[in-house]
Coordinates of C-alpha atoms and ligand atoms in Angstrom, one line a residue:
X28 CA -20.1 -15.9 -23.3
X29 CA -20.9 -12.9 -21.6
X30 CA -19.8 -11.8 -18.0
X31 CA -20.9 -8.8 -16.2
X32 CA -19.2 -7.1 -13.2
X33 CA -20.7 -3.9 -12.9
X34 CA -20.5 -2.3 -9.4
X35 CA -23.0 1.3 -9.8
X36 CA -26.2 1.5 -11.8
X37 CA -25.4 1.6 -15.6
X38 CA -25.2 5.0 -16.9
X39 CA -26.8 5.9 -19.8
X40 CA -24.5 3.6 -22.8
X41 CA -22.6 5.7 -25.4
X42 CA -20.1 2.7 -25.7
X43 CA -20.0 2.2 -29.8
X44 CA -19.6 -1.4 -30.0
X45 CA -16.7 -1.3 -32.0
X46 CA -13.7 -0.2 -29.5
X47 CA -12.6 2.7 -29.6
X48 CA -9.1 1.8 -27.5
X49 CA -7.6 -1.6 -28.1
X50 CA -6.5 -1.4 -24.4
X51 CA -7.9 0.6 -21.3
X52 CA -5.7 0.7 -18.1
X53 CA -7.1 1.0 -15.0
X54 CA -4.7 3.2 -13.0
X55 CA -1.9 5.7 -13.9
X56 CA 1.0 4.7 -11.2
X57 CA 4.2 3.6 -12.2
X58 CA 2.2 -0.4 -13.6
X59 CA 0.1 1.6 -15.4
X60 CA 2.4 4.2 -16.9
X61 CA 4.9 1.8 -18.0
X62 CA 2.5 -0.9 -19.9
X63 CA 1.0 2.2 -21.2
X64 CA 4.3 2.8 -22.8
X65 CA 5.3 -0.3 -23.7
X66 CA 2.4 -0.9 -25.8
X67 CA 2.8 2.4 -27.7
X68 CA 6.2 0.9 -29.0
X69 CA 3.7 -1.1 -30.8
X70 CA 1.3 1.3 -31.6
X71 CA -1.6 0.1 -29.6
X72 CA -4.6 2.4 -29.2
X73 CA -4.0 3.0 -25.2
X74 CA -6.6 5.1 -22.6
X75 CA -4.9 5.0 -19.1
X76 CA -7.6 6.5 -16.8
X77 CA -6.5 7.5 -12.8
X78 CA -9.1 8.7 -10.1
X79 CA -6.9 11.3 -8.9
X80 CA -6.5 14.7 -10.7
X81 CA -3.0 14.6 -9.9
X82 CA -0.2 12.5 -9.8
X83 CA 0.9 11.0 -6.4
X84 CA 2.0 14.4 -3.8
X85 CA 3.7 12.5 -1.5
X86 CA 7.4 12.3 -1.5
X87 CA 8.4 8.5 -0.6
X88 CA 11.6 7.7 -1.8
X89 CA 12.1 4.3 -3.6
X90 CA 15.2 2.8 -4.8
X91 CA 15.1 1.2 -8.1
X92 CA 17.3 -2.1 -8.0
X93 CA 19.1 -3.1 -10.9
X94 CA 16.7 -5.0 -13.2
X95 CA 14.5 -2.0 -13.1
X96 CA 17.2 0.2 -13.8
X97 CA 18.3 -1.9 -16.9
X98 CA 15.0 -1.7 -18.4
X99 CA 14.9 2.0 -18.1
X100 CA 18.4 2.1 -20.5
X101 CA 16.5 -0.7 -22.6
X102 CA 13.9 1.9 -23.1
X103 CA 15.8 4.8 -23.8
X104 CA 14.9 6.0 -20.2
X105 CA 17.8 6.0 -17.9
X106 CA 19.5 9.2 -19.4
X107 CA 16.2 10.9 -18.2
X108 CA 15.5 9.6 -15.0
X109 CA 19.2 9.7 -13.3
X110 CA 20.0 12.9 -13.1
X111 CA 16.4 12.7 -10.6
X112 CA 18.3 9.8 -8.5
X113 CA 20.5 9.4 -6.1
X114 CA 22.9 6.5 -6.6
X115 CA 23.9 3.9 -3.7
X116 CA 26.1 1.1 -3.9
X117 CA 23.6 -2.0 -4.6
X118 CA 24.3 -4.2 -1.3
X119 CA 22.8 -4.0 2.4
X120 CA 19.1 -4.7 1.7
X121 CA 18.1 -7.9 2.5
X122 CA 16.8 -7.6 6.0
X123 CA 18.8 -4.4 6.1
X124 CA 21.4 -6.2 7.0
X125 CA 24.6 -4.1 6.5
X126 CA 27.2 -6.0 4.2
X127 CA 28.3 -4.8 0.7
X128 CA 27.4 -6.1 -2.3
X129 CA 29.2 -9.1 -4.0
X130 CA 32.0 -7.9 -6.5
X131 CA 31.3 -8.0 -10.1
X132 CA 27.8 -8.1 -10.2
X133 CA 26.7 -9.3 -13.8
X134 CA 25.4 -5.4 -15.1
X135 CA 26.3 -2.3 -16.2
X136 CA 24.3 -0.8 -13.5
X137 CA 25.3 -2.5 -10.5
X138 CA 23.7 0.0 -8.6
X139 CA 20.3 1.2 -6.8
X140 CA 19.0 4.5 -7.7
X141 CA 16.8 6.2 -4.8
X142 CA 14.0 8.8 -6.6
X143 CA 11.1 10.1 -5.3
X144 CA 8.6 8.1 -6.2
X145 CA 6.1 11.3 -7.3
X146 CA 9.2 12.0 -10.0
X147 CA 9.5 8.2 -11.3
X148 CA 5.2 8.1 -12.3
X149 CA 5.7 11.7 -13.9
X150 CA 8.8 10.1 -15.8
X151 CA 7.1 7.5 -16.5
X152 CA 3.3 9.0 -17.4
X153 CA 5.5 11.8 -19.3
X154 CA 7.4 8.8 -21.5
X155 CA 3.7 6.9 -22.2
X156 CA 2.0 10.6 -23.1
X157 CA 4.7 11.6 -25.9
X158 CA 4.5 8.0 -27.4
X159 CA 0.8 8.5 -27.6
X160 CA -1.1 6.4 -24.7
X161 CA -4.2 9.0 -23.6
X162 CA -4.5 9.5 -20.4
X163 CA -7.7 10.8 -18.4
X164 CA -7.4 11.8 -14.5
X165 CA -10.0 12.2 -12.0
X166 CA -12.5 9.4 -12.9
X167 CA -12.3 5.7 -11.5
X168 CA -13.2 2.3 -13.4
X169 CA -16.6 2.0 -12.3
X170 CA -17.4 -1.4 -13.6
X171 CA -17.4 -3.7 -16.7
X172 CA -18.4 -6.2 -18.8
X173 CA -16.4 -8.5 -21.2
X174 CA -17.9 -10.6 -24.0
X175 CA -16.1 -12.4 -26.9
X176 CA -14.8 -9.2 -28.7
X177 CA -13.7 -7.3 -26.2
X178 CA -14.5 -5.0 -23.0
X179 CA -17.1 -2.8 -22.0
X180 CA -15.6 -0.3 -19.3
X181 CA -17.7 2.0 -17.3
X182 CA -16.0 5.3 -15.5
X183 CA -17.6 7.0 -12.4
X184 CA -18.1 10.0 -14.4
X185 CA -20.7 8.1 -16.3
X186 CA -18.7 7.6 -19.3
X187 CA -18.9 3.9 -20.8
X188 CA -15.8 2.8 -23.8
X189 CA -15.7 0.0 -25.3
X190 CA -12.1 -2.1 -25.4
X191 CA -10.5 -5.1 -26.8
X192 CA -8.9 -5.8 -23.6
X193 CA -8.8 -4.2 -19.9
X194 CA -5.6 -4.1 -17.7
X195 CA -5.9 -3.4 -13.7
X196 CA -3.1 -1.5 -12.3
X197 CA -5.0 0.1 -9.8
X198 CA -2.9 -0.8 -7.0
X199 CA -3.7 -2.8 -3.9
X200 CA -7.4 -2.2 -3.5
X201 CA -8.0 -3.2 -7.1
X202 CA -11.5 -2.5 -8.2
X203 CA -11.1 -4.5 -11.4
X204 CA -9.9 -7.5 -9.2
X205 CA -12.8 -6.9 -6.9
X206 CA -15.1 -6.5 -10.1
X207 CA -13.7 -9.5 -11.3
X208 CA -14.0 -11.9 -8.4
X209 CA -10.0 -13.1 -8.5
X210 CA -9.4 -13.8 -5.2
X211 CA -6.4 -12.6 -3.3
X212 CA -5.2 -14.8 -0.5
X213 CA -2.5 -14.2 1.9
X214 CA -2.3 -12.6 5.2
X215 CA -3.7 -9.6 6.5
X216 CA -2.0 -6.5 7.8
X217 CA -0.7 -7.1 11.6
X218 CA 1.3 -3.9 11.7
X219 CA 0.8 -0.7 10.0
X220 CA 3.6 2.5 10.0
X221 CA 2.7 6.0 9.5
X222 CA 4.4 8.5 7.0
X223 CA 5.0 11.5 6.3
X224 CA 6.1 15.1 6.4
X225 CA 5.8 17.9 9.1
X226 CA 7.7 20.7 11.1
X227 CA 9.1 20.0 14.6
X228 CA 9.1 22.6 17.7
X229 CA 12.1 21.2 19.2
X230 CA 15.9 21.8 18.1
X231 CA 18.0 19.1 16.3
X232 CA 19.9 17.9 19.2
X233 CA 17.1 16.7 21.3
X234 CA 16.0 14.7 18.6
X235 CA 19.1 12.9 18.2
X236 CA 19.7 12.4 21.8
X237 CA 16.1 10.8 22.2
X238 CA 16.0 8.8 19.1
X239 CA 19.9 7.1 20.6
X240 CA 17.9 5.8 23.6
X241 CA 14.8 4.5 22.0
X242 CA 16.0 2.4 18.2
X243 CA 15.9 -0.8 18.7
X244 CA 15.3 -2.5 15.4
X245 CA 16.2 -1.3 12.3
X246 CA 13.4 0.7 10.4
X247 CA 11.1 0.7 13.6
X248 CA 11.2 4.9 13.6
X249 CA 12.4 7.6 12.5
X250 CA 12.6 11.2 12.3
X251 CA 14.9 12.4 9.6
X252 CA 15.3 16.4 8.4
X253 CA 14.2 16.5 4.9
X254 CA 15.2 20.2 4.1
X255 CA 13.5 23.7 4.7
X256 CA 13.0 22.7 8.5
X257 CA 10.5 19.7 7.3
X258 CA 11.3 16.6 9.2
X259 CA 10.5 12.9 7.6
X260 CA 8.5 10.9 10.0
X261 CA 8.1 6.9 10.0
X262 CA 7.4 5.4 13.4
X263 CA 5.0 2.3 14.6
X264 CA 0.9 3.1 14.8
X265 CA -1.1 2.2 17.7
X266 CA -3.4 -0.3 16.3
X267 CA -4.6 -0.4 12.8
X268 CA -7.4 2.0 11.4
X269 CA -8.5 2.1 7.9
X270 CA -6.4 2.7 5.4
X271 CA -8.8 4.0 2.9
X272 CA -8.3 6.9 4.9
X273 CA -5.4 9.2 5.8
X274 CA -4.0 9.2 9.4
X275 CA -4.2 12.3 11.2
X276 CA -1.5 14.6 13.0
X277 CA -3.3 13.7 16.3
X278 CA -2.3 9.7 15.6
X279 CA 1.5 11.1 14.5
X280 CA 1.5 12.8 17.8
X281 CA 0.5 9.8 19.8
X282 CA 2.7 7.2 18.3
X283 CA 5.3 9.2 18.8
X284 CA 4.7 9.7 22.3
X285 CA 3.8 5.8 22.4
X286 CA 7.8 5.4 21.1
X287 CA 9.7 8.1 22.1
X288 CA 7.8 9.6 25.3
X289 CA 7.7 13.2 23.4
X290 CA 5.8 13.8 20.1
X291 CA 8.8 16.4 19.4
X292 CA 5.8 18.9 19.2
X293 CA 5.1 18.2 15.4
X294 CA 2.8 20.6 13.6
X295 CA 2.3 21.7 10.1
X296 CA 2.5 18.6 8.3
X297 CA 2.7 18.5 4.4
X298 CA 0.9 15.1 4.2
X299 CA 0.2 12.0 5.6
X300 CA 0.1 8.5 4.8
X301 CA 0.4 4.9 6.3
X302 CA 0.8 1.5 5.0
X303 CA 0.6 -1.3 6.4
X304 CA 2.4 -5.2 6.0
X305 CA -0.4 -7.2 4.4
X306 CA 1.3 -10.3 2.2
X307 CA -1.4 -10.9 -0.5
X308 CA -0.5 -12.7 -4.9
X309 CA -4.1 -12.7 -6.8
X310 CA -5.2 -16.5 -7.6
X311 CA -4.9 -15.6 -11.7
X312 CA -3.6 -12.6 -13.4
X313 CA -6.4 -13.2 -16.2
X314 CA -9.7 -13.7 -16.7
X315 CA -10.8 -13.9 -20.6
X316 CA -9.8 -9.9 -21.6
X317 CA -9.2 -8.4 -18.6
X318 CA -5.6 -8.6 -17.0
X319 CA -4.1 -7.5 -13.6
X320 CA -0.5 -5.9 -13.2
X321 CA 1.6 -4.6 -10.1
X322 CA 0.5 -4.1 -7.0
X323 CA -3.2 -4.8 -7.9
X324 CA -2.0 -8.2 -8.7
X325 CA 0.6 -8.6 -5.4
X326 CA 1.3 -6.7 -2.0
X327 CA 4.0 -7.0 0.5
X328 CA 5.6 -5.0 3.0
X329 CA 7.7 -2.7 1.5
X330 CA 11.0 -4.3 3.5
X331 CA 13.9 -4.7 0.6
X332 CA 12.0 -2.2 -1.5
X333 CA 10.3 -4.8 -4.5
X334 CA 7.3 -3.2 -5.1
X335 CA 7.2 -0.8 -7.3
X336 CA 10.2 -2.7 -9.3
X337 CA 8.0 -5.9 -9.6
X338 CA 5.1 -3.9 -11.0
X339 CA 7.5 -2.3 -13.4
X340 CA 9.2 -5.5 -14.5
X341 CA 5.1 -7.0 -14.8
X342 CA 4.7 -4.6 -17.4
X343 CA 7.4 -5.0 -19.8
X344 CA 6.6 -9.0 -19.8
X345 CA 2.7 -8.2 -20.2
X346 CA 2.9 -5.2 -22.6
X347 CA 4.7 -6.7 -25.7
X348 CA 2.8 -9.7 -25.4
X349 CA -0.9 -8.0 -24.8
X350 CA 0.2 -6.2 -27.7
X351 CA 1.3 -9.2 -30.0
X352 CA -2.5 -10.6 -29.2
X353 CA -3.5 -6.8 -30.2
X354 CA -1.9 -6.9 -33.4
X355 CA -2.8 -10.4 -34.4
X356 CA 0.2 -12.3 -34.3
X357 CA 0.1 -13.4 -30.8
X358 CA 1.1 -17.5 -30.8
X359 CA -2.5 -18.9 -28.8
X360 CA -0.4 -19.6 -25.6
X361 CA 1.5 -16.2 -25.7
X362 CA -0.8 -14.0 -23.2
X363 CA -1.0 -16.7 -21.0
X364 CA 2.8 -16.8 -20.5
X365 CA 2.2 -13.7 -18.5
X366 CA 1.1 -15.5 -15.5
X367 CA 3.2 -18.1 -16.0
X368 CA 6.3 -16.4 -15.7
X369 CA 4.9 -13.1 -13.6
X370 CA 3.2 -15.2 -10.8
X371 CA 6.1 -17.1 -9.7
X372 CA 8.3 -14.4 -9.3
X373 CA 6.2 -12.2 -7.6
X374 CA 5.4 -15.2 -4.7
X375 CA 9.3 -15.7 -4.5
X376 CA 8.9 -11.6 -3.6
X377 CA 6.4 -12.3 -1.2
X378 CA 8.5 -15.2 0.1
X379 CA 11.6 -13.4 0.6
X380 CA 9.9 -9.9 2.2
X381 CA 8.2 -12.7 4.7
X382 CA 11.6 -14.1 5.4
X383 CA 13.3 -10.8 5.9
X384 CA 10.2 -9.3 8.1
X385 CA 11.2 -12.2 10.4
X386 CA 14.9 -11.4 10.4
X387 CA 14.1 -8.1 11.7
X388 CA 11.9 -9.0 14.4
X389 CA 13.2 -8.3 18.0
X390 CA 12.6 -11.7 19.3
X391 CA 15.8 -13.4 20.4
X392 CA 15.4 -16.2 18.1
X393 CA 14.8 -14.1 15.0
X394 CA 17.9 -12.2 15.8
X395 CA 19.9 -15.0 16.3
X396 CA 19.4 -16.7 12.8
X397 CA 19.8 -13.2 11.6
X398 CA 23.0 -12.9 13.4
X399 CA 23.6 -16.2 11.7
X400 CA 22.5 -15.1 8.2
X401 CA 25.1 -11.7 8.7
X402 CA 27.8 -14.5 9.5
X403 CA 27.0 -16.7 6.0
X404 CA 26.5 -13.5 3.7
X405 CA 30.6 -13.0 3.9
X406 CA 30.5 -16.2 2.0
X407 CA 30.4 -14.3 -1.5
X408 CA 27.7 -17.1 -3.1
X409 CA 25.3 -16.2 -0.6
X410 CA 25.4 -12.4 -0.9
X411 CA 25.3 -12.8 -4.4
X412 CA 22.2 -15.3 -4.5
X413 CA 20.1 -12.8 -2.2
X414 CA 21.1 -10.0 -3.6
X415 CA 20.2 -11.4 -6.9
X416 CA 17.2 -12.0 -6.2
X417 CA 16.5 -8.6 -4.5
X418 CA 17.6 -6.7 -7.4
X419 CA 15.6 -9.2 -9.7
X420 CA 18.8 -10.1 -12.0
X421 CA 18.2 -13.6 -10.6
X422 CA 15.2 -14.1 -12.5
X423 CA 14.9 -17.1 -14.7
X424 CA 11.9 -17.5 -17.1
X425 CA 11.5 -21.5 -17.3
X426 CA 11.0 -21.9 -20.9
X427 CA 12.3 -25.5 -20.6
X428 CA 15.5 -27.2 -20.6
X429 CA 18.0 -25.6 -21.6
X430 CA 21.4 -24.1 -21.2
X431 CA 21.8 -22.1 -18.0
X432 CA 21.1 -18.9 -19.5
X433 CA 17.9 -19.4 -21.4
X434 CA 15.3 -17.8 -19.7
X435 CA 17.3 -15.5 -17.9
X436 CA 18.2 -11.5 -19.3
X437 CA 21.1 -11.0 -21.3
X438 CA 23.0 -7.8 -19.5
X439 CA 23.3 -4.8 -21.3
X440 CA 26.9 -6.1 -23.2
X441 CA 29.1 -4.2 -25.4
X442 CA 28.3 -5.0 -29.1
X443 CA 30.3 -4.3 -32.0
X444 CA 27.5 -1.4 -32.9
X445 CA 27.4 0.0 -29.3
X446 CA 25.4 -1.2 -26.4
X447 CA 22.8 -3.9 -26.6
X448 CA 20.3 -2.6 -24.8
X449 CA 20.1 0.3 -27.1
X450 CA 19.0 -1.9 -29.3
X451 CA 15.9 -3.1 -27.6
X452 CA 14.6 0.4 -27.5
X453 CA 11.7 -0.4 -29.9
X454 CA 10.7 -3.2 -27.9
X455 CA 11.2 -6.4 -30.6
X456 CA 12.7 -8.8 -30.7
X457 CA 16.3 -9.5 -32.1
X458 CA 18.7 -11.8 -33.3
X459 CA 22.5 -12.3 -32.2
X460 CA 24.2 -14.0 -35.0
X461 CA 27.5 -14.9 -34.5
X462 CA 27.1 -18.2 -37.4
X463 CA 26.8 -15.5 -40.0
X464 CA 24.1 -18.2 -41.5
X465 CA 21.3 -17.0 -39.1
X466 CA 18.0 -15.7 -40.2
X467 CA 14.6 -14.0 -38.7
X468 CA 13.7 -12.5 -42.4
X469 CA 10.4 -14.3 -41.8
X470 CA 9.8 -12.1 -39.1
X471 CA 11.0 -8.5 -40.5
X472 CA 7.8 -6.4 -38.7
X473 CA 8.9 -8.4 -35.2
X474 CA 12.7 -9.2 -35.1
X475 CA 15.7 -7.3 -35.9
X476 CA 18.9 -9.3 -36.8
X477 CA 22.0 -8.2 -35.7
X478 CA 24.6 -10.1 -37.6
X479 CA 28.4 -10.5 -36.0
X480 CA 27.7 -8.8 -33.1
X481 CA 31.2 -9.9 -31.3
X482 CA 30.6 -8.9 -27.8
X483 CA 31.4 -11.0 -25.1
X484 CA 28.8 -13.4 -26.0
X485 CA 30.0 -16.6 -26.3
X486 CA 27.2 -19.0 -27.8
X487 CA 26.7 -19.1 -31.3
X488 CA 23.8 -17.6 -31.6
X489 CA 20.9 -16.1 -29.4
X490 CA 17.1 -14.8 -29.7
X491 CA 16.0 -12.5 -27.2
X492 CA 12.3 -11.5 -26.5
X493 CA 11.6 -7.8 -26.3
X494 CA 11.6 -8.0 -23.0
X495 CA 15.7 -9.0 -23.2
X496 CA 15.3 -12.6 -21.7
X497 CA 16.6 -15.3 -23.7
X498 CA 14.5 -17.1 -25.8
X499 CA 16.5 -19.4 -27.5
X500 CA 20.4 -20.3 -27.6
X501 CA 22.0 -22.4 -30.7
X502 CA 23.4 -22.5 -34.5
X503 CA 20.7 -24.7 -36.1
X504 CA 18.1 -22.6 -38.5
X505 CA 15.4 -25.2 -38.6
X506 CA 15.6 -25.3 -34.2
X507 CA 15.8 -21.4 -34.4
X508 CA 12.6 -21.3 -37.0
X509 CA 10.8 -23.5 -34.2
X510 CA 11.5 -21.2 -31.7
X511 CA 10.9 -17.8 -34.0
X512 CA 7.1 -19.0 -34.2
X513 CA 6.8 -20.5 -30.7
X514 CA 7.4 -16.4 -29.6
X515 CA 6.5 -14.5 -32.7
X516 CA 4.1 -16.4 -34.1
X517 CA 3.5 -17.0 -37.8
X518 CA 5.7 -15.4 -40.3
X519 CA 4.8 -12.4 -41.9
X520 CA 2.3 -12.6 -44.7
X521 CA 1.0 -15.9 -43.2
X522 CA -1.3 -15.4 -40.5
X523 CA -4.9 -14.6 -40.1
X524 CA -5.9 -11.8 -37.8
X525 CA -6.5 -13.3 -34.1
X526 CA -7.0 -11.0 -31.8
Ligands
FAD20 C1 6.7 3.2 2.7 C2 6.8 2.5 1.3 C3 8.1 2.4 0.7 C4 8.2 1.8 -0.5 N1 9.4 1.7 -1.1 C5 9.6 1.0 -2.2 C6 10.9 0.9 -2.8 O1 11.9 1.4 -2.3 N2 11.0 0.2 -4.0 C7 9.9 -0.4 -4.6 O2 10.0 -1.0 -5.6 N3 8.6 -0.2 -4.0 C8 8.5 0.4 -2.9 N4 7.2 0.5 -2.3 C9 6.1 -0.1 -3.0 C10 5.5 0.8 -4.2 O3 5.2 2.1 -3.7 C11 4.3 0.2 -4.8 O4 4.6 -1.2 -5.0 C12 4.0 0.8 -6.2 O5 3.5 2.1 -6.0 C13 3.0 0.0 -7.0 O6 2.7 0.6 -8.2 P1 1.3 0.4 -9.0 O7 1.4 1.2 -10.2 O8 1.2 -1.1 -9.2 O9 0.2 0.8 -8.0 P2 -0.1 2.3 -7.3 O10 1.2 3.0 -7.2 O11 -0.9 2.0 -6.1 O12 -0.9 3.0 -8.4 C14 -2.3 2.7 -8.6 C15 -3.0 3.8 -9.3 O13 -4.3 3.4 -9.6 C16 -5.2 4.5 -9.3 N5 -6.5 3.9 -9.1 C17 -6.9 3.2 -8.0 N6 -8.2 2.7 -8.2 C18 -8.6 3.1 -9.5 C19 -9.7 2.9 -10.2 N7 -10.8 2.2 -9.8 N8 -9.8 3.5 -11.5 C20 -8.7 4.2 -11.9 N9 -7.6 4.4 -11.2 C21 -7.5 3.9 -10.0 C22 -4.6 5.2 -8.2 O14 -5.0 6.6 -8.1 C23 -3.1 5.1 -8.5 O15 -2.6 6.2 -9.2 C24 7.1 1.2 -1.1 C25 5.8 1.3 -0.5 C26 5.7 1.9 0.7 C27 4.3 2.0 1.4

């Protein structure tokens, strides 16, 4: 079998046929960092390559909800990134409507942490560089073609590398989607908002005085001092333009006078963006060797803030898996659980960002079933279901029947020899054994064992995947065996080298 997608005219081949990365990622954003990462715990050859020089400049904030932040501290990465965030109390996003969050919210970091998102990439991209990934700015994936042993990649700097596998987490215009030809359904932008940064040549309390008369919905505009006489700006466009390309200060100026009547005589802007509220989830996540992650592989509006959190949360499911096929031990069906478990979750996103963009329409109808929403989230099992799901701590893996917490994460518990999640840091799998009979010594280069781990655990016994969801619960060896292999594949010293 041999598949080509190449977009330019082939440059001249120095691609050596036998890779020279065992991975190439398409795009250095927070998808792209984190996989990168995450397969360095496994010592995977990595190249992440970005078309930009430079890391994102613009300064969006973005609040990291709780599964995200728990991953961080299951990485060893939370100590690093807080003292960059801003912590808020976790409730009042759905819709933006404004009620707390539910009491005893199942974490130990029942919180959301607001960052910057230029600060959480360089985290991120920092992390991935000192456990070894490569990573090369300022040339694009160009093209490629896969064949039964692995991937040949082309960059626009004429530069072609050969690969055992090719990841796209080049964000929402995707050229390795494109290349591939994985459709990506869904409905197209009907609004867009501009962004960004700029001076003002009016004082404060005009501002506030005009912006009192005009908000009508929450989120429509705003005009917000940012420090050093910079103001934020986010208000409505008129019409949509393309997006490939940056608005200008002119079409700031108008929009605001379109809302407000004034423009607030902005000038000097440091940069300019807009997005707009396209709803799109990619048909397949994988075609033979090449793989799509984050927004490349999903788009929403950003209402509830999901985004970057879902392309986070794609990468620690994809990159110890990708790396188990890597390695050799991969079970056949293990890639493929990727989509399996990844796609639902992020249509469930989509679902709930179309449900919330309709709550915070200015229609009368839509504000009366979100006046009637407001009135059910005091019902405590309500707030906690939505907000669940928000903050992704809802998530349940269906790995079949089973008790109510297989498939789900295990939160970051106290264990007799500290905090659990300290113990995922290497990204394997491990063993809670509260039998004292347990055993993965089959699997010594792939599970750890942690034997009487007390904690507030109470099931006999539990396997969790490196990505902390639960992969088995129960006291029987022989069922624990089945399930050892079903994840981890054969035991060590009998498998054959798959990959
Ligand atoms: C206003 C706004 C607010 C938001 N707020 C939040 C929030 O609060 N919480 C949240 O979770 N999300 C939020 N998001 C969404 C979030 O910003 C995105 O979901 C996130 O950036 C996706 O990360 P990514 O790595 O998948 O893609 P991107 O961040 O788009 O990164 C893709 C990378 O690929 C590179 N690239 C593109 N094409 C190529 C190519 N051919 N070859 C090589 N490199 C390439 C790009 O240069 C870029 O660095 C918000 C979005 C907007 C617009």
């Amino acid at each position: 079998m041999r598949t080509s997608f190449t977009g330019d005219p082939s440059p001249a081949s120095d691609a050596d046929h036998a890779p020279a990365y065992d991975v190439v990622i398409a795009g250095c954003g927070p998808t792209g960092a984190m996989l990168a990462a995450e397969l360095r715990l496994h010592d995977v050859r990595v190249l992440v390559v970005d078309k930009e020089t430079e890391p994102k400049s613009f300064v969006r904030i973005v609040g990291l909800h709780i599964r995200s932040i728990e991953l961080m501290a299951m990485r060893g990465l939370l100590e690093r990134i807080l003292p960059h965030g801003r912590r808020r109390p976790a409730g009042g996003f759905f819709a933006a409507i404004d009620k707390p969050a539910p009491t005893g919210l199942d974490s130990a970091h029942a919180y959301l942490l607001g960052i910057p998102q230029p600060v959480i990439e360089r985290l991120l991209e920092e992390h991935a560089t000192e456990l070894g990934a490569q990573v090369r700015r300022g040339c694009a994936v160009a093209g490629f073609e896969q064949d039964d042993e692995g991937v040949t990649v082309e960059l626009s700097d004429g530069l072609r590398l050969r690969s055992r596998y090719l990841v796209g987490c080049d964000g929402a215009r995707s050229t390795v989607r494109k290349l591939l030809g994985v459709g990506f359904p869904g409905e197209p932008s009907r609004n867009e908002t501009l962004m960004g940064e700029m001076h003002v040549g009016v004082p404060q309390e005009e501002i506030t005085a005009t912006m009192a008369g005009i908000r009508e919905t929450p989120m429509s505009f705003w005009l917000r001092p940012f420090g050093g006489g910079v103001y934020s700006v986010l208000v409505p466009a008129l019409g949509t333009g393309d997006r490939a390309e940056p608005p200008t200060l002119e079409d700031f100026r108008q929009a605001l006078r379109a809302i407000a009547g004034t423009d607030f005589g902005v000038h000097s802007p440091r940069w300019l963006s807009r997005f707009g509220d396209a709803t799109r989830l990619a048909e397949r996540y994988r075609a033979g060797r090449v793989l799509l992650a984050g927004d490349a592989a999903h788009i929403h509006p950003p209402i509830g803030g999901q985004g970057l959190n879902l392309g986070v949360q794609d990468a620690v499911n994809l990159g110890w898996k990708l790396a188990a096929q890597v390695r050799g031990w991969a079970p056949d069906t293990l890639l493929d659980t990727y989509q399996a478990e990844r796609r639902p979750v992020a249509a469930d996103v989509l679902d709930n960002t179309r449900a919330q963009r309709e709550l915070m329409s200015p229609e009368p109808g839509a504000q009366a079933v979100r006046r009637l929403l407001t009135e059910l989230m005091d019902f405590e099992e309500v707030n906690r279901y939505l907000i669940e799901k928000i903050t992704a701590i809802g998530v349940r893996y269906d790995f079949g029947e089973g008790p109510g917490l297989l498939g789900r994460r295990l939160p970051d518990i106290e264990v007799k020899q500290g905090r659990l999640y300290d113990l995922l840091r290497r990204g394997r799998g491990l063993l809670l054994d509260r039998t004292g009979r347990l055993t993965a010594g089959g699997w010594p280069d792939r599970v750890d064992h942690l034997a009487d781990p007390a904690a507030a655990l109470d099931v006999p016994g539990v396997l969790l995947r490196p990505d902390g969801h639960v992969a088995w619960i129960g006291d029987d060896q022989r069922d624990l065996d089945v399930h050892l292999r079903r994840w981890f594949g054969e035991p060590a010293g009998s498998r054959g080298d798959r990959s």
